mmCIF file of C-alpha atoms and ligand atoms in Angstrom:
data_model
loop_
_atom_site.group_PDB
_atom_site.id
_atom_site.type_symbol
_atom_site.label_atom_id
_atom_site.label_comp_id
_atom_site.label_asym_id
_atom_site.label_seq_id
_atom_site.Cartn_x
_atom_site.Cartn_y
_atom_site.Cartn_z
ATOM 1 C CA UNK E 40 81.234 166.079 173.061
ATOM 2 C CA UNK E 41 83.855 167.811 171.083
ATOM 3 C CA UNK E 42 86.750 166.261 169.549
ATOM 4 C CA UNK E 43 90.150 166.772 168.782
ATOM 5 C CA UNK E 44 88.975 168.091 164.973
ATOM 6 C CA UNK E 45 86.135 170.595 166.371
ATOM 7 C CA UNK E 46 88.817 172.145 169.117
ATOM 8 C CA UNK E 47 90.996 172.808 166.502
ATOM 9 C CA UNK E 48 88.551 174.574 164.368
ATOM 10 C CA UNK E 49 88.025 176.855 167.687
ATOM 11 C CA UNK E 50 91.547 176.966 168.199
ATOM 12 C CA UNK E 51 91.658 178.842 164.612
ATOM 13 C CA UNK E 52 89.235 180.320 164.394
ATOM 14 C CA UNK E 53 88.873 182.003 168.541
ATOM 15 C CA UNK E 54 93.549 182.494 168.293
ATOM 16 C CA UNK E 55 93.357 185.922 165.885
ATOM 17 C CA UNK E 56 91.030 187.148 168.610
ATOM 18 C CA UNK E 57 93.467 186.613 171.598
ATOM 19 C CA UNK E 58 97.274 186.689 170.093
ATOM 20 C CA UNK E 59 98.878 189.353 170.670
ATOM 21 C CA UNK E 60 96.260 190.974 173.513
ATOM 22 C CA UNK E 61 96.386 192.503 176.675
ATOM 23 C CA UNK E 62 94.113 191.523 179.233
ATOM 24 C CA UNK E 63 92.618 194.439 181.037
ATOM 25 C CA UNK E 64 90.613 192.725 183.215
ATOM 26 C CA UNK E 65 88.607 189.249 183.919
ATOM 27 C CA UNK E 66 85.318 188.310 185.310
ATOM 28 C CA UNK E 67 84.309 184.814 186.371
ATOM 29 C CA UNK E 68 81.320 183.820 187.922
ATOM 30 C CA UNK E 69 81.095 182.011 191.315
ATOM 31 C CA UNK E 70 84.021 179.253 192.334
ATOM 32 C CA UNK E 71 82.755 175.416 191.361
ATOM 33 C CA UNK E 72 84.334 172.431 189.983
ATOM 34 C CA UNK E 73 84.694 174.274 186.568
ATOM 35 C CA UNK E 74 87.485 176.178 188.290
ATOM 36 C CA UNK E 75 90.445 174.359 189.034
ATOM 37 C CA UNK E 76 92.156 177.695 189.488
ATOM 38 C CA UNK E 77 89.921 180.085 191.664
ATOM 39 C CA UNK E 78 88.491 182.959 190.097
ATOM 40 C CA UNK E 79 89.503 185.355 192.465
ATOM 41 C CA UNK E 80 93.372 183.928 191.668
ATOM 42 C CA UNK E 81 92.603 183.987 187.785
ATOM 43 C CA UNK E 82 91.064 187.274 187.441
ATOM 44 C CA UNK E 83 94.172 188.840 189.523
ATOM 45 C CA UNK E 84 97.113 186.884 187.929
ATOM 46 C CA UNK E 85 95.270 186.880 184.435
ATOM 47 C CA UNK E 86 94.875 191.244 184.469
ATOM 48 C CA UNK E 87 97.590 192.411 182.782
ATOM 49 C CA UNK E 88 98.938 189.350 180.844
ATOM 50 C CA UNK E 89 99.200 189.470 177.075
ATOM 51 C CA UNK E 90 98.341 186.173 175.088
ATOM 52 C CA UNK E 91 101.454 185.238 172.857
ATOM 53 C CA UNK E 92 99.891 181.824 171.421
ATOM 54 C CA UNK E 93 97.251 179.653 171.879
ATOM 55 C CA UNK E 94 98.438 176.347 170.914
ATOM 56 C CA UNK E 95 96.466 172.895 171.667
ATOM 57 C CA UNK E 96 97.437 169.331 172.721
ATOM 58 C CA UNK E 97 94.490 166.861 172.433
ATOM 59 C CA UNK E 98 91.305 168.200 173.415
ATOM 60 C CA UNK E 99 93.430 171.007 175.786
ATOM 61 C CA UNK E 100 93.439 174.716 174.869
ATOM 62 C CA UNK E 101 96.502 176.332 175.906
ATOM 63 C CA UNK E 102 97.234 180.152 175.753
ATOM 64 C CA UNK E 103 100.663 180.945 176.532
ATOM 65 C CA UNK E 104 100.664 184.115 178.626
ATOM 66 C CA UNK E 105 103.968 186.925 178.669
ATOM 67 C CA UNK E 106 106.292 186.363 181.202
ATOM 68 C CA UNK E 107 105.348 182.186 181.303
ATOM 69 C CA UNK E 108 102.179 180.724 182.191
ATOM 70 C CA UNK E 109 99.583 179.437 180.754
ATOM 71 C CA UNK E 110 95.872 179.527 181.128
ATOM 72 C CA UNK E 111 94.308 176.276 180.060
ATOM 73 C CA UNK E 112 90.732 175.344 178.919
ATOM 74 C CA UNK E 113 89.258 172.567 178.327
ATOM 75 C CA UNK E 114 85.589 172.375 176.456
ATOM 76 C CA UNK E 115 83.799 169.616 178.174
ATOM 77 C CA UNK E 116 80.554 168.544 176.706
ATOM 78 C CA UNK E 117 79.276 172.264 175.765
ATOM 79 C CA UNK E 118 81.788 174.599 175.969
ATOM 80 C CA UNK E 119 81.733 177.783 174.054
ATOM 81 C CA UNK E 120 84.615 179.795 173.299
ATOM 82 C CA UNK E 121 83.676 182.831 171.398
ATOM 83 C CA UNK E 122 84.288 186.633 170.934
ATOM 84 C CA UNK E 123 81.271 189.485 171.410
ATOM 85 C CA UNK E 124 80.515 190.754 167.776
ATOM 86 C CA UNK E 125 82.289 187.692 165.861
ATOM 87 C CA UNK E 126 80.198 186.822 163.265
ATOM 88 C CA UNK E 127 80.565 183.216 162.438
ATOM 89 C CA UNK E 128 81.387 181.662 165.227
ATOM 90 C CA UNK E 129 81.151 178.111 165.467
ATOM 91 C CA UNK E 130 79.481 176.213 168.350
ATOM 92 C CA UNK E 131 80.475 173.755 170.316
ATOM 93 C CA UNK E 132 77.358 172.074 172.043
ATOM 94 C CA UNK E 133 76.427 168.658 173.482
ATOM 95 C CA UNK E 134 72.457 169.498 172.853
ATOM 96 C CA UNK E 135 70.970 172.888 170.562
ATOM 97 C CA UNK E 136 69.251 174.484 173.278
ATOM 98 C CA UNK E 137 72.356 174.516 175.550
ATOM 99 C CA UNK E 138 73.906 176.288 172.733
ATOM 100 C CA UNK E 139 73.570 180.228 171.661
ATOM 101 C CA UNK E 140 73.097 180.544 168.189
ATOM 102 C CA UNK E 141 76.029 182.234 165.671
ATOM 103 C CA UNK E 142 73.595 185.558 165.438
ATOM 104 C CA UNK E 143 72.969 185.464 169.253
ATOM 105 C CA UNK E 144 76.976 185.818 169.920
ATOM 106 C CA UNK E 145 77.332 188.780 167.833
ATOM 107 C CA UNK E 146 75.565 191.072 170.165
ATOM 108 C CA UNK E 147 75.870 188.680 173.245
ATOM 109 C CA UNK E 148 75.585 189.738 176.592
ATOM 110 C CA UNK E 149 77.056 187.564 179.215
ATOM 111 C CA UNK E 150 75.029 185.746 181.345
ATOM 112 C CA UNK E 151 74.871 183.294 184.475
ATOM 113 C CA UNK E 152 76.700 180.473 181.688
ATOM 114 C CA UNK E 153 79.306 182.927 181.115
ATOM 115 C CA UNK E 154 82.135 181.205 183.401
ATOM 116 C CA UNK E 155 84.933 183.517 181.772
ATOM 117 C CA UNK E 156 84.939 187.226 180.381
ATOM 118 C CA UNK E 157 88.242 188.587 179.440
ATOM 119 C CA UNK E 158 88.766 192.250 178.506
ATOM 120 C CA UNK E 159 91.357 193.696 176.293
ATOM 121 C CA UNK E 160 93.103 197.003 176.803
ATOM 122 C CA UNK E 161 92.482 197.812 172.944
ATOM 123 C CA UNK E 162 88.968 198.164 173.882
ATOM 124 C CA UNK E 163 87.909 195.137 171.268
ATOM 125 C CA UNK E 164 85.799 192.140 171.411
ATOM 126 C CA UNK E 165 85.686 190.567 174.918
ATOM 127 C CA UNK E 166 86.605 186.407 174.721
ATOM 128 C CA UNK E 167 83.824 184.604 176.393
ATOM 129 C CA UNK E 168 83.468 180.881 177.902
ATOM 130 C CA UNK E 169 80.223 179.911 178.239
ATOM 131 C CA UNK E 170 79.523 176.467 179.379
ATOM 132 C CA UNK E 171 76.089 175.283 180.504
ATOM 133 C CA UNK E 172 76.905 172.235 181.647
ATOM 134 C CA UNK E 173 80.023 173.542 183.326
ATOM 135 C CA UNK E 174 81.809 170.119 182.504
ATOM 136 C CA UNK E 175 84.770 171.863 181.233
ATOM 137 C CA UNK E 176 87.724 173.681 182.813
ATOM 138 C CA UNK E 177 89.438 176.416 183.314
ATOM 139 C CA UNK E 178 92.772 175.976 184.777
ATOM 140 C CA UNK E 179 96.016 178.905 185.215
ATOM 141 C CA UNK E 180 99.774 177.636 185.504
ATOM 142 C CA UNK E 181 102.435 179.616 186.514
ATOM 143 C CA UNK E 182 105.600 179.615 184.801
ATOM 144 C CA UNK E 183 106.951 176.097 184.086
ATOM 145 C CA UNK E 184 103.865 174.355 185.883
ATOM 146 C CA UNK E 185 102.075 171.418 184.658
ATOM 147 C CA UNK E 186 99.262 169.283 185.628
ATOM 148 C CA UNK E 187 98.641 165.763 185.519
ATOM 149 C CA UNK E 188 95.678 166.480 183.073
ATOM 150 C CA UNK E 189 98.081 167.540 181.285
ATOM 151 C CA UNK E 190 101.021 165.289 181.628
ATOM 152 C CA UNK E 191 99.695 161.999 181.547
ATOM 153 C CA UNK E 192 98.397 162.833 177.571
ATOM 154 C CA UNK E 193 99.812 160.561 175.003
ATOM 155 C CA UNK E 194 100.944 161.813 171.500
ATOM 156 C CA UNK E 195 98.417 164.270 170.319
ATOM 157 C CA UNK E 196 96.805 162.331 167.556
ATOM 158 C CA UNK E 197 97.095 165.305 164.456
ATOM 159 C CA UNK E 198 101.339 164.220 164.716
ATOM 160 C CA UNK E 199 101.356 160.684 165.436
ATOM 161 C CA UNK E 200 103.815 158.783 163.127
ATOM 162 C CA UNK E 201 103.941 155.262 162.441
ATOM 163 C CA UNK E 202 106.820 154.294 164.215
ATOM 164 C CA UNK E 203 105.565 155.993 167.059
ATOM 165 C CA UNK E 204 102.727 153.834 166.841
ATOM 166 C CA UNK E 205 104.735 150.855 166.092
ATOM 167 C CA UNK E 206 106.777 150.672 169.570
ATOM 168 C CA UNK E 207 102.972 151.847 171.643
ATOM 169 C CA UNK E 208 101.199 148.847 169.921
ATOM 170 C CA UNK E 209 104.320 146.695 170.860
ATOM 171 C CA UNK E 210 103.568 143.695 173.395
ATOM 172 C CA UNK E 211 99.796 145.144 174.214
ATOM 173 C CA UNK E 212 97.266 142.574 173.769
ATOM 174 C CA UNK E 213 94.327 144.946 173.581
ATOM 175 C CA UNK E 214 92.157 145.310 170.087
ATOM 176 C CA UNK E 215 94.028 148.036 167.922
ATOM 177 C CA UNK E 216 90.863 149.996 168.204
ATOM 178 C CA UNK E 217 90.959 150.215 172.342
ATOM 179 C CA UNK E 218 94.695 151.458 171.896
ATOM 180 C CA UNK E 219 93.686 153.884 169.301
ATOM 181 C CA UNK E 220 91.114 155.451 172.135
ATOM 182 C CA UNK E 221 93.569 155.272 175.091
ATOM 183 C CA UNK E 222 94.150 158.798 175.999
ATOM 184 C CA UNK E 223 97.242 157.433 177.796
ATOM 185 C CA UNK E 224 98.957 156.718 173.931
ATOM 186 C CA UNK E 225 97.202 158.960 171.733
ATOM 187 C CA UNK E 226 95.217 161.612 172.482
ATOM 188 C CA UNK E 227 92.423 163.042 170.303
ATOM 189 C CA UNK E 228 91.371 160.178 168.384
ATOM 190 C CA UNK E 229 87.608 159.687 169.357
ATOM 191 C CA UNK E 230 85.495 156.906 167.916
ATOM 192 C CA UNK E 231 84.134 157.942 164.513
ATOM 193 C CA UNK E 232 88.047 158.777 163.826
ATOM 194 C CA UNK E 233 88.816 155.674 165.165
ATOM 195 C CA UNK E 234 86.143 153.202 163.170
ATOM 196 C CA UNK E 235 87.327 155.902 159.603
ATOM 197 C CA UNK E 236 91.093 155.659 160.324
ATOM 198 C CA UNK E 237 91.109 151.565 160.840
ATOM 199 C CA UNK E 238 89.305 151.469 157.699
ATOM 200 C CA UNK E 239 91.692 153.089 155.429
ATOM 201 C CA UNK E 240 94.473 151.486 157.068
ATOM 202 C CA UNK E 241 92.656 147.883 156.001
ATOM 203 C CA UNK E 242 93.301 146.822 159.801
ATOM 204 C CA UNK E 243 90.271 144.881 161.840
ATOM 205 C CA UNK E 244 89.440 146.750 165.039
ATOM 206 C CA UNK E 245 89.599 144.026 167.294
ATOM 207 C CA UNK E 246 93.129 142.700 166.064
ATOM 208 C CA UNK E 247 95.668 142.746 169.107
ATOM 209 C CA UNK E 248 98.000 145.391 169.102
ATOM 210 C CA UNK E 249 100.439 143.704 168.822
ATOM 211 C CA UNK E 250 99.305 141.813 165.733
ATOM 212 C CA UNK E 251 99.351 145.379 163.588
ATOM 213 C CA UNK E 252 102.411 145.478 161.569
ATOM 214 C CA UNK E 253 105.068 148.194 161.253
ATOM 215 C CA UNK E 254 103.827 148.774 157.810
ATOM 216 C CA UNK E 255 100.330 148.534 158.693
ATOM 217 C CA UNK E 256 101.539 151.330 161.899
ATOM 218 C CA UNK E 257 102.722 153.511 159.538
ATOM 219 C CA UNK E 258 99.101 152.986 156.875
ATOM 220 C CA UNK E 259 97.335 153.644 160.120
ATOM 221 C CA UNK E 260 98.976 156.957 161.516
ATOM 222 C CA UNK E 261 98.983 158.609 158.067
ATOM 223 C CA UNK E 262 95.511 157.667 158.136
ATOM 224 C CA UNK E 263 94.550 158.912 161.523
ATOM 225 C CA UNK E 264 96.356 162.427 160.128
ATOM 226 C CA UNK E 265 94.554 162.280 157.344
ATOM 227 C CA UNK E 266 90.891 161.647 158.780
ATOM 228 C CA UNK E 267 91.302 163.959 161.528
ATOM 229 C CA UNK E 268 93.109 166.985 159.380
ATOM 230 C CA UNK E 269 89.642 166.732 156.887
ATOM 231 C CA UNK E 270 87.614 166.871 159.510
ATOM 232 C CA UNK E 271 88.881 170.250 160.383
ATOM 233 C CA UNK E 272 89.167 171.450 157.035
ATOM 234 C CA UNK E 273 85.429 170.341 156.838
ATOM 235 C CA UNK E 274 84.527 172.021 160.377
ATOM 236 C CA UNK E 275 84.289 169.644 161.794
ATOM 237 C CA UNK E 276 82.169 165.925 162.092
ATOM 238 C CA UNK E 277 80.443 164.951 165.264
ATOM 239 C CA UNK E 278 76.768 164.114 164.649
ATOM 240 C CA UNK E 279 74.286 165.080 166.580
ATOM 241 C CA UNK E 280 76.991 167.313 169.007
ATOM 242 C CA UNK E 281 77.794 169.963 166.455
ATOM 243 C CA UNK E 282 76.471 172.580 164.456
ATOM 244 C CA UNK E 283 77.796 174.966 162.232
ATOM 245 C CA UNK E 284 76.811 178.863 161.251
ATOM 246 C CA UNK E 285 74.077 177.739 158.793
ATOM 247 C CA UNK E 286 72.850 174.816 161.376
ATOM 248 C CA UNK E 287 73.970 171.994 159.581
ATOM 249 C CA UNK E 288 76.054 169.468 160.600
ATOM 250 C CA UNK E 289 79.726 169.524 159.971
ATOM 251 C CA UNK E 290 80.713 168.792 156.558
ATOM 252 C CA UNK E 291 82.928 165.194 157.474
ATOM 253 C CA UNK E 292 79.867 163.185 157.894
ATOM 254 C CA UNK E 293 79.667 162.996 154.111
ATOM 255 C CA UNK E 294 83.305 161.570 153.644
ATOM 256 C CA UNK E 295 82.844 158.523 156.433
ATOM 257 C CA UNK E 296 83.208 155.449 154.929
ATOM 258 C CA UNK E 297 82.080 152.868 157.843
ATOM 259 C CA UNK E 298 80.843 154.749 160.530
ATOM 260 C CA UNK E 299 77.121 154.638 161.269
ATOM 261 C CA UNK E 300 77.021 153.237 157.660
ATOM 262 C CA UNK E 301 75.706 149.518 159.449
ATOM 263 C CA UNK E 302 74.377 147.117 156.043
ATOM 264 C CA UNK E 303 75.772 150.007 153.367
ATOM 265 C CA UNK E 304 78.397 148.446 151.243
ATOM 266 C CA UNK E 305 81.852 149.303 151.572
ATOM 267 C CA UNK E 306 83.231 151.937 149.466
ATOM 268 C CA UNK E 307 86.150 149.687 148.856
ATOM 269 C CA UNK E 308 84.368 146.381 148.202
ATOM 270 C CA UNK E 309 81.147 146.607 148.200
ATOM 271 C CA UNK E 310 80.771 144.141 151.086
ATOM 272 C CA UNK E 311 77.923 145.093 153.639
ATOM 273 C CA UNK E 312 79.377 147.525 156.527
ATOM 274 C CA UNK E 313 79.078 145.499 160.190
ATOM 275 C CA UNK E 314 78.785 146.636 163.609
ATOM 276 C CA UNK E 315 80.131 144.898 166.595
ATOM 277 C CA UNK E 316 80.632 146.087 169.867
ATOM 278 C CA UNK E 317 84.497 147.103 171.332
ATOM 279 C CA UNK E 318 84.877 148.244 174.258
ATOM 280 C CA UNK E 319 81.763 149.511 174.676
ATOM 281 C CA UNK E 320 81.827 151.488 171.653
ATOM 282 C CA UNK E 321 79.692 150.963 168.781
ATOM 283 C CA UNK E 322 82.506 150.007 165.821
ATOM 284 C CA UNK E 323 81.969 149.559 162.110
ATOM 285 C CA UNK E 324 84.534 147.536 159.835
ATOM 286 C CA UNK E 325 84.287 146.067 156.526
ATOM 287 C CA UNK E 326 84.560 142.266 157.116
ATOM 288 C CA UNK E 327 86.608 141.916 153.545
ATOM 289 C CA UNK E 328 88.748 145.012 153.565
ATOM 290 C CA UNK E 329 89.514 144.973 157.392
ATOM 291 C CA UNK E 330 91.853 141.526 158.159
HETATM 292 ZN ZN1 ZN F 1216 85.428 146.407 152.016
#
């Protein structure tokens, strides 16, 4: 699944390739639940639209269209958004063999995964979105729309400040870590992020809320900032679910600290790394550093 760190590095890298172009025309493939806008309704209102900016809040791609609107995507477990001769794309895949390979989207040809095709009047590179698993989305609003998708998102995680933090942590008895992953408060912080930022914040991940103090808000949104903003600069960090040009794995794995480090001693103490279960989700704290 992607994150908040490997949409932004499509976000950057796919935005050159759509800012400031007309759409000539669209193709979609057949209406399903990937379409919360119909494709006949997308590929009539989408023809003739130029892109002004493609902006992104949590894991939602946003390109906002001349004249208002906005035509939102979302990647779901092994989305693709990519342009025909591009020549280092990055992927975006839950498994490799759902996933076309960097030298297989330079000369792609769309096929029965290819949900989205959008032409340009400059006669350039088509934008594709492929999806095999068709979890993702594809949604168009009109002119001062919105969605509930979209409007019940918290703070998207790469500007969250510590007082911000501070007054959501306020009075909630959940672990710190389960209000970290609440979409609801912050959105875009998955659980490697989660398990790195809590760590260089020095703050347990099963602490109440409520317990975190405004200094220890403020340690832990710079850190969440910080985590998540090397990530991108890295490419990106999920394990298994991403792979870059070369095939290796993004470059963040290096820098974690805790994560899937169970029994390795703590970069800050040396103590042995432990993993406990919260929420469901695997977590990894130092039981010295983290009070
Ligand atoms: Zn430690």
């Amino acid at each position: 699944m992607p994150e908040l760190p490997e949409v932004e590095v499509t976000r950057r890298r796919i935005a050159p390739l759509l800012v400031g172009r007309r759409i000539r025309r669209v193709r979609t493939t057949a209406d399903s639940y990937l379409f919360m806008t119909r494709p006949g309704s997308l590929r009539r209102r989408l023809a003739g639209r130029r892109v002004e900016a493609l902006e992104r809040h949590g894991k939602y791609l946003l390109a906002e269209l001349d004249g208002g609107g906005r035509l939102v995507v979302h990647l779901g477990m092994t989305g693709q958004l990519f342009a025909s001769g591009a020549s280092s794309v990055r992927l975006l895949s839950a498994t490799a063999r759902s996933a076309l390979a960097p030298e297989e989207q330079a000369d792609f040809e769309p096929d029965a995964h290819t949900h989205l095709t959008l032409d340009f009047e400059d006669g350039g590179p088509e934008v594709y979105l492929r999806d095999v698993r068709k979890f993702g989305k594809v949604l168009l609003l009109a002119s001062g729309e919105s969605h509930p998708r979209l409007d019940r998102l918290g703070i998207d995680a790469l500007e969250v400040e510590g007082p911000v933090l501070f007054s959501a942590t306020r009075r909630r008895s959940v672990a710190i870590k389960n209000l970290l992953l609440d979409q609801s408060v912050l959105t875009g912080v998955g659980n490697i992020y989660a398990d790195e930022a809590l760590h260089r914040a020095r703050v347990r991940p099963t602490r109440r809320a409520a317990r975190v103090t405004r200094r220890e808000c403020d340690d832990l949104a710079a850190a969440i900032r910080r985590v998540l903003e090397r990530s991108i600069e890295t490419g990106g960090s999920s394990i298994r679910d991403y792979v870059t040009p070369d095939g290796s794995d993004g470059g963040f794995q290096d820098e974690r600290r805790v994560y899937a480090r169970t029994g390795e001693p703590c970069p800050g103490c040396g103590t042995a790394i432990r993993k406990i279960v919260v929420g469901a989700r695997g977590t990894h704290y130092c039981p010295l550093c983290q009070r």
